Coordinates of C-alpha atoms in Angstrom, one line a residue:
X1 CA -36.1 18.3 165.7
X2 CA -36.4 15.4 163.2
X3 CA -40.2 15.5 163.6
X4 CA -40.2 19.2 162.9
X5 CA -38.1 18.8 159.8
X6 CA -40.3 16.0 158.6
X7 CA -43.4 18.0 159.1
X8 CA -41.9 21.0 157.3
X9 CA -41.0 18.8 154.3
X10 CA -44.5 17.3 154.2
X11 CA -46.0 20.8 154.2
X12 CA -43.7 22.0 151.5
X13 CA -44.5 19.0 149.3
X14 CA -48.2 19.7 149.7
X15 CA -47.6 23.4 148.9
X16 CA -45.7 22.5 145.8
X17 CA -48.4 20.1 144.6
X18 CA -51.0 22.9 145.1
X19 CA -48.8 25.2 143.0
X20 CA -48.6 22.6 140.2
X21 CA -52.3 22.0 140.3
X22 CA -53.1 25.7 140.2
X23 CA -50.7 26.1 137.2
X24 CA -52.4 23.2 135.4
X25 CA -55.8 24.7 136.1
X26 CA -54.7 28.1 134.8
X27 CA -53.2 26.6 131.6
X28 CA -56.4 24.7 131.0
X29 CA -58.5 27.9 131.5
X30 CA -56.2 29.8 129.1
X31 CA -56.7 27.1 126.4
X32 CA -60.4 26.5 126.8
X33 CA -61.8 29.7 128.4
X34 CA -64.2 27.6 130.4
X35 CA -65.0 29.0 133.8
X36 CA -67.6 29.5 136.6
X37 CA -67.9 32.9 138.1
X38 CA -67.5 33.6 141.8
X39 CA -71.1 34.8 141.9
X40 CA -72.3 31.5 140.4
X41 CA -70.4 29.5 143.0
X42 CA -71.7 31.6 145.9
X43 CA -75.3 31.3 144.7
X44 CA -74.8 27.5 144.4
X45 CA -73.2 27.2 147.9
X46 CA -76.1 29.1 149.4
X47 CA -78.3 26.2 148.4
X48 CA -76.3 23.5 150.2
X49 CA -78.4 21.7 152.7
X50 CA -81.6 23.3 151.5
X51 CA -84.6 21.5 150.2
X52 CA -84.0 22.9 146.8
X53 CA -80.3 22.3 146.8
X54 CA -78.9 23.0 143.3
X55 CA -76.4 21.1 141.2
X56 CA -73.0 22.6 140.8
X57 CA -72.9 25.3 138.1
X58 CA -71.7 24.3 134.7
X59 CA -68.5 25.7 133.2
X60 CA -69.1 28.1 130.3
X61 CA -67.1 30.6 128.2

């Protein structure tokens, strides 16, 4: 039971950190307007491992 509680606490701490990180990212986006679209990310990911693998897309407004 102690292990289960410990595991639950670790998961909740990670979940809370994810929430904080997401909130910080959202706040940064609201201030700067910089972003990368989902289509840009998908196009980039499709090049992974290929001979002509592309660099990550650059953030823009």
